[in-house]
PDB file of C-alpha atoms in Angstrom:
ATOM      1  CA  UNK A 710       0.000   0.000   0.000  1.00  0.00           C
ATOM      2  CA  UNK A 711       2.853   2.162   0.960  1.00  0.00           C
ATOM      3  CA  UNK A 712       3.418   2.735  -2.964  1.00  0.00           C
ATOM      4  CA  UNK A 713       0.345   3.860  -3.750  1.00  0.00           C
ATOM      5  CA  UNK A 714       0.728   7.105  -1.426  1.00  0.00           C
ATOM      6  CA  UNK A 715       4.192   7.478  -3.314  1.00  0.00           C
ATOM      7  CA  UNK A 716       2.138   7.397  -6.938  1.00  0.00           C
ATOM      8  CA  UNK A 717      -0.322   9.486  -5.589  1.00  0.00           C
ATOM      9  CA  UNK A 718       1.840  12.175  -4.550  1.00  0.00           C
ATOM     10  CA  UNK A 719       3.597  11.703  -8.021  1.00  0.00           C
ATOM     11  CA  UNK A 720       0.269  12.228  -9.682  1.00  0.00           C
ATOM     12  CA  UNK A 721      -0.617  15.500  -7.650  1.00  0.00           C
ATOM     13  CA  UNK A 722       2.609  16.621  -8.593  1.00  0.00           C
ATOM     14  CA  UNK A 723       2.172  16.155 -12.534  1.00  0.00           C
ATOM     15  CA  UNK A 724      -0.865  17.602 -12.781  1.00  0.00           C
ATOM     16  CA  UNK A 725      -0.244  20.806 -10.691  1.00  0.00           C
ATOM     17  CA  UNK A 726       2.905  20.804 -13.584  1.00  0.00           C
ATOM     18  CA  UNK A 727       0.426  20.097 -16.425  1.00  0.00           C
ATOM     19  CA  UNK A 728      -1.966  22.759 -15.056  1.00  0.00           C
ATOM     20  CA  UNK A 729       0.976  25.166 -15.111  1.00  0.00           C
ATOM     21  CA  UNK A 730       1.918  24.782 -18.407  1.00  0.00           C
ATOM     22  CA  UNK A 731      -1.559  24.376 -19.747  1.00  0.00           C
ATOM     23  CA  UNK A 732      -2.736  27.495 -18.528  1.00  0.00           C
ATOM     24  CA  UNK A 733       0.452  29.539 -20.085  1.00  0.00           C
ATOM     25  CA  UNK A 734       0.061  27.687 -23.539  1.00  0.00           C
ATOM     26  CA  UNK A 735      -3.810  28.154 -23.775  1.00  0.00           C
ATOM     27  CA  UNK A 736      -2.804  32.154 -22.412  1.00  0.00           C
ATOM     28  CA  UNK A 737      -0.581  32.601 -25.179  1.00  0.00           C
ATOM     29  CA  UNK A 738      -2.785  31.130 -27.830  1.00  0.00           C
ATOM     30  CA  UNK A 739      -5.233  33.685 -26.581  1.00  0.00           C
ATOM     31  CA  UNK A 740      -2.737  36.409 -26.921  1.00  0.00           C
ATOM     32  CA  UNK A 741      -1.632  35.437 -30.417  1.00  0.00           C
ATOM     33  CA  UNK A 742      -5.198  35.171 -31.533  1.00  0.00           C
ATOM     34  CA  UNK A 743      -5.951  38.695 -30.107  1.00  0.00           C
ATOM     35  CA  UNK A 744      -2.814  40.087 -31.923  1.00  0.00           C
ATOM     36  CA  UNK A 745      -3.854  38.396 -35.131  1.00  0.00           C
ATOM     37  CA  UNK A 746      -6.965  39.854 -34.521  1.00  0.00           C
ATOM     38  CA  UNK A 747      -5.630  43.308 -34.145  1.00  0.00           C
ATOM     39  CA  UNK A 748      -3.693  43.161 -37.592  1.00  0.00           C
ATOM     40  CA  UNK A 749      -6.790  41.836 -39.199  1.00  0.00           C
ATOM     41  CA  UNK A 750      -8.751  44.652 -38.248  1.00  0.00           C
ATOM     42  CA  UNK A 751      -5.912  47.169 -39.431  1.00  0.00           C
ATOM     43  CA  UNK A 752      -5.569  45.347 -43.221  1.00  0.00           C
ATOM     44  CA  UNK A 753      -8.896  44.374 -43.639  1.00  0.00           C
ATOM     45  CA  UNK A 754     -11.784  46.422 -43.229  1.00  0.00           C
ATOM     46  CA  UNK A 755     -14.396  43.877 -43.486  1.00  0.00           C
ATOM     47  CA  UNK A 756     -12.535  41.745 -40.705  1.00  0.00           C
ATOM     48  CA  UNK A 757     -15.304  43.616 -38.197  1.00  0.00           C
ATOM     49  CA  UNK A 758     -18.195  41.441 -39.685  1.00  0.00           C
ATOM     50  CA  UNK A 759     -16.317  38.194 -40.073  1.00  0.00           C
ATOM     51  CA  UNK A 760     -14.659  37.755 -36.904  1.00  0.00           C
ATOM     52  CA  UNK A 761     -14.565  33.586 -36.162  1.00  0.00           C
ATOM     53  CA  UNK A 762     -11.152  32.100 -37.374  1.00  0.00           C
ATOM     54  CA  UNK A 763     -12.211  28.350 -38.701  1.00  0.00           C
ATOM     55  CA  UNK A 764      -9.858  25.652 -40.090  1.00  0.00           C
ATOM     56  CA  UNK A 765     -12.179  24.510 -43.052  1.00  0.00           C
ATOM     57  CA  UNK A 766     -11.488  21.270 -45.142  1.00  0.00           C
ATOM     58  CA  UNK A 767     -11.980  21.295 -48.784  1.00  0.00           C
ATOM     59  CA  UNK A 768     -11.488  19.099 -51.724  1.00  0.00           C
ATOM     60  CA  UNK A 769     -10.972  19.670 -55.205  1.00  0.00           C
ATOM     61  CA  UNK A 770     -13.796  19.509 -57.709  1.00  0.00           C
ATOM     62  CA  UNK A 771     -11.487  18.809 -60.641  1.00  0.00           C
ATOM     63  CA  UNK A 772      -7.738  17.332 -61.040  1.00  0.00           C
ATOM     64  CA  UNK A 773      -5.898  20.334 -59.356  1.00  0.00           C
ATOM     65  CA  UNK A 774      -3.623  22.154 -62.493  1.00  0.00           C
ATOM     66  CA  UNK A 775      -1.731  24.295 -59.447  1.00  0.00           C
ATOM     67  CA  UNK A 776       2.058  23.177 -59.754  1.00  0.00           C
ATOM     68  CA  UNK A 777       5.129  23.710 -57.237  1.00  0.00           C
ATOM     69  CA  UNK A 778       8.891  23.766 -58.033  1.00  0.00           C
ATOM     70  CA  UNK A 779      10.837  20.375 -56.047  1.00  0.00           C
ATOM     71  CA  UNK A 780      14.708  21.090 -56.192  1.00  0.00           C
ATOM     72  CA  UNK A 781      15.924  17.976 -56.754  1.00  0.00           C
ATOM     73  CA  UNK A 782      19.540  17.461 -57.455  1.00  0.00           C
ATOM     74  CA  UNK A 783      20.397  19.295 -60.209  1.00  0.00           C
ATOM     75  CA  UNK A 784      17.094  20.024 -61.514  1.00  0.00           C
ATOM     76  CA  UNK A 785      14.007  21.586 -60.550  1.00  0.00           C
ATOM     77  CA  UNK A 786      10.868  19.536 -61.294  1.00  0.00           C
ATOM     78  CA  UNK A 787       7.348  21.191 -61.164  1.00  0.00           C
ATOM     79  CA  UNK A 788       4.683  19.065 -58.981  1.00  0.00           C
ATOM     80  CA  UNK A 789       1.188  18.948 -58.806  1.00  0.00           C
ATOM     81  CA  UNK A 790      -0.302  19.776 -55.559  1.00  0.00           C
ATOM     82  CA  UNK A 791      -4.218  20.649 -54.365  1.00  0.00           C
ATOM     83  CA  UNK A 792      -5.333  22.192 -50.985  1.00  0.00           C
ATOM     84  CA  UNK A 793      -6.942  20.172 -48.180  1.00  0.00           C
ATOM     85  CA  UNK A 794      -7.279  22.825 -45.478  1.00  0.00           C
ATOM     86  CA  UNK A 795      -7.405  26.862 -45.078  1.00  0.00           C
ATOM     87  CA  UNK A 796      -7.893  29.153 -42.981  1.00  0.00           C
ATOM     88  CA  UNK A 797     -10.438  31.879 -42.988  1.00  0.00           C
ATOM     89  CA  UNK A 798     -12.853  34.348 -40.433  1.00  0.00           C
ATOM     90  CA  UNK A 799     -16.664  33.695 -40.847  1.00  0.00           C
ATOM     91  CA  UNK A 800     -19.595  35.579 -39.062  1.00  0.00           C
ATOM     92  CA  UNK A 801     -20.881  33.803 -35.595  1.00  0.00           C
ATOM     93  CA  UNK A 802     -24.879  33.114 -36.680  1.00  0.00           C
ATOM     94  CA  UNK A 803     -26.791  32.860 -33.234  1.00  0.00           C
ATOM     95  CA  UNK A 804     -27.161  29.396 -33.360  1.00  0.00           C
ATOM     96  CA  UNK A 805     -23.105  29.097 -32.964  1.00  0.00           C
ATOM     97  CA  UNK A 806     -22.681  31.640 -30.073  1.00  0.00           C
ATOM     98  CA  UNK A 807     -25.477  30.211 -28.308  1.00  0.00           C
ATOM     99  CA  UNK A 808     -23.384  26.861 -28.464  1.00  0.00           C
ATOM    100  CA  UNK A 809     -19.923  28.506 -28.319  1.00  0.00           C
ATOM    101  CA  UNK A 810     -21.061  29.969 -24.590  1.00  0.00           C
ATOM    102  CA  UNK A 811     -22.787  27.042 -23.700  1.00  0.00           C
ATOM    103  CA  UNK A 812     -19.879  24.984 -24.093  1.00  0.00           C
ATOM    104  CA  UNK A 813     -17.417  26.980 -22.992  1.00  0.00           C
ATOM    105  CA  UNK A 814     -19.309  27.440 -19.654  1.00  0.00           C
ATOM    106  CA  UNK A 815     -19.875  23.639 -19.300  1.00  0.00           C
ATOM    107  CA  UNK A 816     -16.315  22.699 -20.212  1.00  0.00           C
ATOM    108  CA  UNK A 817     -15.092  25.368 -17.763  1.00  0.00           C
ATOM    109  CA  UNK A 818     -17.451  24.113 -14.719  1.00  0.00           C
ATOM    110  CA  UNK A 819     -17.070  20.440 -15.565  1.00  0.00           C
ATOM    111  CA  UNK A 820     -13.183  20.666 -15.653  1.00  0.00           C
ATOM    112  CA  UNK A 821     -12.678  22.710 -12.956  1.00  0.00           C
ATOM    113  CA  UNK A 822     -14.941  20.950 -10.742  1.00  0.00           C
ATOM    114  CA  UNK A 823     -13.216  17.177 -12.262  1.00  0.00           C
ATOM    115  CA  UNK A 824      -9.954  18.672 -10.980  1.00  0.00           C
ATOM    116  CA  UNK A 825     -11.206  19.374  -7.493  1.00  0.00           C
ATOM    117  CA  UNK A 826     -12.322  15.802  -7.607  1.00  0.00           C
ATOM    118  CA  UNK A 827      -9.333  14.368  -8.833  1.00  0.00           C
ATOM    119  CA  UNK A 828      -7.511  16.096  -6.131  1.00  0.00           C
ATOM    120  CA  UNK A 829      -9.561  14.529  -3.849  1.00  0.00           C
ATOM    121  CA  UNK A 830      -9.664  10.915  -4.974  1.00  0.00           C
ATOM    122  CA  UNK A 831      -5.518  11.262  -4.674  1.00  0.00           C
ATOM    123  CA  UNK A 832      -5.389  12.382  -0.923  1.00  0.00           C
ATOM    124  CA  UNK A 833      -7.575   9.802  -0.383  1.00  0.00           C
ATOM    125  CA  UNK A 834      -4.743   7.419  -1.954  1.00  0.00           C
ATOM    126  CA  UNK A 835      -2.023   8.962  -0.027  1.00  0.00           C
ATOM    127  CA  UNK A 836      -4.204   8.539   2.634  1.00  0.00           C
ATOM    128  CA  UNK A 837      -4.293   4.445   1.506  1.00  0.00           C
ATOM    129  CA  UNK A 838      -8.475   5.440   1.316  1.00  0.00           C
ATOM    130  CA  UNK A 839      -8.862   3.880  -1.620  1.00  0.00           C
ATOM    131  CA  UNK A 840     -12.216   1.623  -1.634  1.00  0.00           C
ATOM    132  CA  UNK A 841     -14.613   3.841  -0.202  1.00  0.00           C
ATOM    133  CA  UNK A 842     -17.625   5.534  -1.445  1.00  0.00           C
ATOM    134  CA  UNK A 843     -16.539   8.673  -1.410  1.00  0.00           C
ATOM    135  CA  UNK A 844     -14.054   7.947  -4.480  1.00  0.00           C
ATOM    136  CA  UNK A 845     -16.805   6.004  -6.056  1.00  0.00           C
ATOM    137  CA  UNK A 846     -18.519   9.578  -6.346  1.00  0.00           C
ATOM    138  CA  UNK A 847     -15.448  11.749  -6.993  1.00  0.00           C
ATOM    139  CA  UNK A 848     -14.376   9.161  -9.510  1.00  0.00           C
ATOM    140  CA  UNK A 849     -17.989   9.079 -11.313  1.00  0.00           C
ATOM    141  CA  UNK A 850     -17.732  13.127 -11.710  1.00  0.00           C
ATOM    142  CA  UNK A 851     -14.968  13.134 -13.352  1.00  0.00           C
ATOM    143  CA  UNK A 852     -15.648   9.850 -15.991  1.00  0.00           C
ATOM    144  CA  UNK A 853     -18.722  11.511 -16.629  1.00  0.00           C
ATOM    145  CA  UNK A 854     -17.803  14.869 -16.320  1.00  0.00           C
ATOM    146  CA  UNK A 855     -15.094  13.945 -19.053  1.00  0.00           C
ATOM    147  CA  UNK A 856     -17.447  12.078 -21.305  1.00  0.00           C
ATOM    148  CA  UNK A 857     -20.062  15.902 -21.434  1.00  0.00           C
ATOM    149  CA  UNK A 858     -17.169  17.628 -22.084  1.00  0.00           C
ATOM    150  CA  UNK A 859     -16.512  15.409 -25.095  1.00  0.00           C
ATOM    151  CA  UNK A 860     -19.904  15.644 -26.088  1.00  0.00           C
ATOM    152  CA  UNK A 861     -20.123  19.373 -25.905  1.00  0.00           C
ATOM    153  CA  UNK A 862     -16.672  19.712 -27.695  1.00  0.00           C
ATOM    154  CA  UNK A 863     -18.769  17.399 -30.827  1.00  0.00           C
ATOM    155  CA  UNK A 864     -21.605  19.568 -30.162  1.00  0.00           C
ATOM    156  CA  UNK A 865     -19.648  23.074 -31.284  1.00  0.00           C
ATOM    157  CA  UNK A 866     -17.804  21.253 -34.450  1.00  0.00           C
ATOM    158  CA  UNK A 867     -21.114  20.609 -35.529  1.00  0.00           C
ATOM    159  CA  UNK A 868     -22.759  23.977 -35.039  1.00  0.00           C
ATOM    160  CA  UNK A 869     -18.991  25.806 -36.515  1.00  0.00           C
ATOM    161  CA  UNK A 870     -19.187  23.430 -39.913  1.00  0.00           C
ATOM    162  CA  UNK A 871     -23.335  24.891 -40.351  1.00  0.00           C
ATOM    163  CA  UNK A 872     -21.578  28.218 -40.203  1.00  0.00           C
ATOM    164  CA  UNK A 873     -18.925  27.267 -42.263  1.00  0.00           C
ATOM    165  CA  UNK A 874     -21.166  24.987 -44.980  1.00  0.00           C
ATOM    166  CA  UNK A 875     -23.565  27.841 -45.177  1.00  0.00           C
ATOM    167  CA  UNK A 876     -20.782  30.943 -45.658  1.00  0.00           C
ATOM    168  CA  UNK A 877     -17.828  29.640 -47.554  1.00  0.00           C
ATOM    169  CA  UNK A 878     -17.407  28.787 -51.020  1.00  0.00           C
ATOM    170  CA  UNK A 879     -13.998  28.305 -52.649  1.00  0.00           C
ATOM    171  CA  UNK A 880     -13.265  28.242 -56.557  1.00  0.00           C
ATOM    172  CA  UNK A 881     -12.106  24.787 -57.607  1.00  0.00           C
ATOM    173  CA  UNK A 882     -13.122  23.092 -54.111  1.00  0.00           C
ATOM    174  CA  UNK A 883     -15.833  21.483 -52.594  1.00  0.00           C
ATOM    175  CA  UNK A 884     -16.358  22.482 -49.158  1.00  0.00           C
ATOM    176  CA  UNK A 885     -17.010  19.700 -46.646  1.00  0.00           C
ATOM    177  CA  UNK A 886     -16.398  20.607 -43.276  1.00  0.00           C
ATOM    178  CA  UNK A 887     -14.295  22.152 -40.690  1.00  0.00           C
ATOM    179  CA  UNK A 888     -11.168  20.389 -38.828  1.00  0.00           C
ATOM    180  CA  UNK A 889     -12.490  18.977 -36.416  1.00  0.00           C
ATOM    181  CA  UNK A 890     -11.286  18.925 -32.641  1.00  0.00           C
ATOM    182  CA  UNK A 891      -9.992  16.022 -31.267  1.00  0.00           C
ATOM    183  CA  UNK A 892     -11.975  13.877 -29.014  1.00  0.00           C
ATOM    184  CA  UNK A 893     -11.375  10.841 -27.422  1.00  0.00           C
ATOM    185  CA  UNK A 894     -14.311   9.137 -27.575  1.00  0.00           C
ATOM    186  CA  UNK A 895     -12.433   5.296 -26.935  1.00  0.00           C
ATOM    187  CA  UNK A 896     -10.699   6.938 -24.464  1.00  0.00           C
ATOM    188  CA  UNK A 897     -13.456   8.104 -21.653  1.00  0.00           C
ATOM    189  CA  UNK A 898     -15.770   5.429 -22.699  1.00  0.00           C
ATOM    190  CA  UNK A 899     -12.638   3.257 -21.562  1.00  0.00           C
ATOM    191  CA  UNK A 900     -12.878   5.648 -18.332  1.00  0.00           C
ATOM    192  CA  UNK A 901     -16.325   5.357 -17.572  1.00  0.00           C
ATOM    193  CA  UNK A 902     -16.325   2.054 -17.644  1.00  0.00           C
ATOM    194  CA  UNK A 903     -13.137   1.321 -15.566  1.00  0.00           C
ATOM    195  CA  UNK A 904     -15.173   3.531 -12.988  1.00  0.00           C
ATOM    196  CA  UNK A 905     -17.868   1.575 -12.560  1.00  0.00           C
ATOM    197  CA  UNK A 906     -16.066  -1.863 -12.502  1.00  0.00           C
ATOM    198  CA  UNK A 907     -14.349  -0.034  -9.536  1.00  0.00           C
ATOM    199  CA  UNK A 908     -17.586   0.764  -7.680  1.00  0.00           C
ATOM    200  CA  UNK A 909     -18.463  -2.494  -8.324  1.00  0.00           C
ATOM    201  CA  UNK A 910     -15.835  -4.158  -6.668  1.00  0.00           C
ATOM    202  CA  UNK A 911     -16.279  -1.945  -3.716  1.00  0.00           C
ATOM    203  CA  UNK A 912     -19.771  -2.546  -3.447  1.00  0.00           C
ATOM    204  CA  UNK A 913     -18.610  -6.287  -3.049  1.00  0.00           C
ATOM    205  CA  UNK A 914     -16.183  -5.669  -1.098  1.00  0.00           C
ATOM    206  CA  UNK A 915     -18.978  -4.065   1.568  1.00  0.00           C
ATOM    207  CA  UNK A 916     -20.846  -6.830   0.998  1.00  0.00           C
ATOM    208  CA  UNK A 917     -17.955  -9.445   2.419  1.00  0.00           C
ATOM    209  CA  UNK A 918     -17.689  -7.229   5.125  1.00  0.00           C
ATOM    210  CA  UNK A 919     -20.285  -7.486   6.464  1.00  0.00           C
ATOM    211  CA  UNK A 920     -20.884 -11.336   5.892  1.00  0.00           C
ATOM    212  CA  UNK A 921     -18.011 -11.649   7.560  1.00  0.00           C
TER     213      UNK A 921
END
C-alpha cells in the first residue's frame, strides 16, 4: 500500500505541472489570436463582420492544375499539388454563439470541478483510502464529467461546420467541413467504464464485510 501514497503524490505533482503549463500555452494562444486579430482589423476592413477564425477542409472539384517547383539534385521539377485545409474568419450566426457559450461554460465548470475531484480521490490514496464511497462519487464526476465535455466539444464542431457549410465557397473546391477537434471518444468510454467496474468491486467488497 505504501506505494500507492508514493504514486499518488507523483500524480498530484504532474498535474499541478500540467496545469501550469496548460494554462500559459492556452494564455498565449489567446494572446496570439488577439494580436492576429488586431492586424486583421488594421488590413482588412471587413474583418469587423467576419470575426470567427475556422480551419475549413476542402477538396478539389477537378484534377488540381496548381504546380510547385521540387529542387531535386540538379534540376528543378514542377509538382502537382491541391489544398486540403485553409484558414479563414466567418460571421458567428446565433445558433453558434449560443453553443460557443454554452460549451465553454460547461467545459469550464465540468473541468474545474473534475480537478477538485481528482484532487480529492488522490489524498484519499495517499491517505491508503482507496475503496470507499466517497471515491466512487469523486471518480464518477470526473468519468462523466469527461465524457459531457466530449460531447459538448462534438456539439460546437457541428454547429462551426453549419456556419462554415452555409458561408464559404472556394473556386475549384468542394467544401465539406471544418477540422475537427480532437476527441477521445475510446478513451473516456474506456474511463467510464473502468469507474464503474471499480464501484463495483467496492460494493462487493462491503458486501464481504459485512458477511463476515
Amino acid at each position: 500500500m505504501k506505494h500507492l501514497s508514493i504514486l499518488g503524490i507523483l500524480a498530484i505533482f504532474a498535474l499541478a505541472l500540467n496545469l501550469y503549463f496548460a494554462i500559459g500555452s492556452n494564455f498565449n494562444d489567446f494572446k496570439q489570436g488577439f494580436e492576429d486579430g488586431q492586424k486583421s482589423s488594421a488590413y482588412d476592413t471587413q474583418a469587423d463582420s467576419h470575426g470567427f477564425r475556422a480551419e475549413i477542409r476542402v477538396t478539389p472539384i477537378s484534377t488540381p492544375s496548381d504546380s510547385l517547383n521540387l529542387q531535386l539534385p540538379g534540376k528543378t521539377v514542377k509538382a502537382p499539388y491541391q489544398v486540403s485545409e485553409v484558414t479563414c474568419l466567418i460571421k458567428e450566426t446565433p445558433t453558434m454563439l449560443i453553443t460557443i457559450i454554452f460549451s465553454a461554460l460547461g467545459v469550464i465548470v465540468l473541468s474545474v470541478y473534475g480537478v477538485y475531484c481528482l484532487i480529492r480521490v488522490l489524498i484519499c490514496i495517499t491517505r491508503q483510502d482507496i475503496f470507499s464511497r466517497r471515491n466512487i462519487r469523486w471518480l464518477r464526476w470526473i468519468a462523466y464529467g469527461q465524457l459531457a465535455v466530449t460531447s459538448l466539444s462534438f456539439l460546437l464542431d457541428w454547429s462551426i461546420e453549419q456556419a462554415v457549410l452555409a458561408q464559404v465557397s472556394l473556386p475549384g473546391y468542394q467544401v465539406t467541413g471544418v477540422t475537427p477537434i480532437p476527441l477521445q471518444w475510446v478513451s473516456v468510454i474506456l474511463i467510464v467504464l473502468l469507474t464503474e467496474i471499480f464501484a463495483t468491486a467496492v460494493k462487493i467488497k462491503e458486501e464481504n464485510d459485512l458477511t463476515i
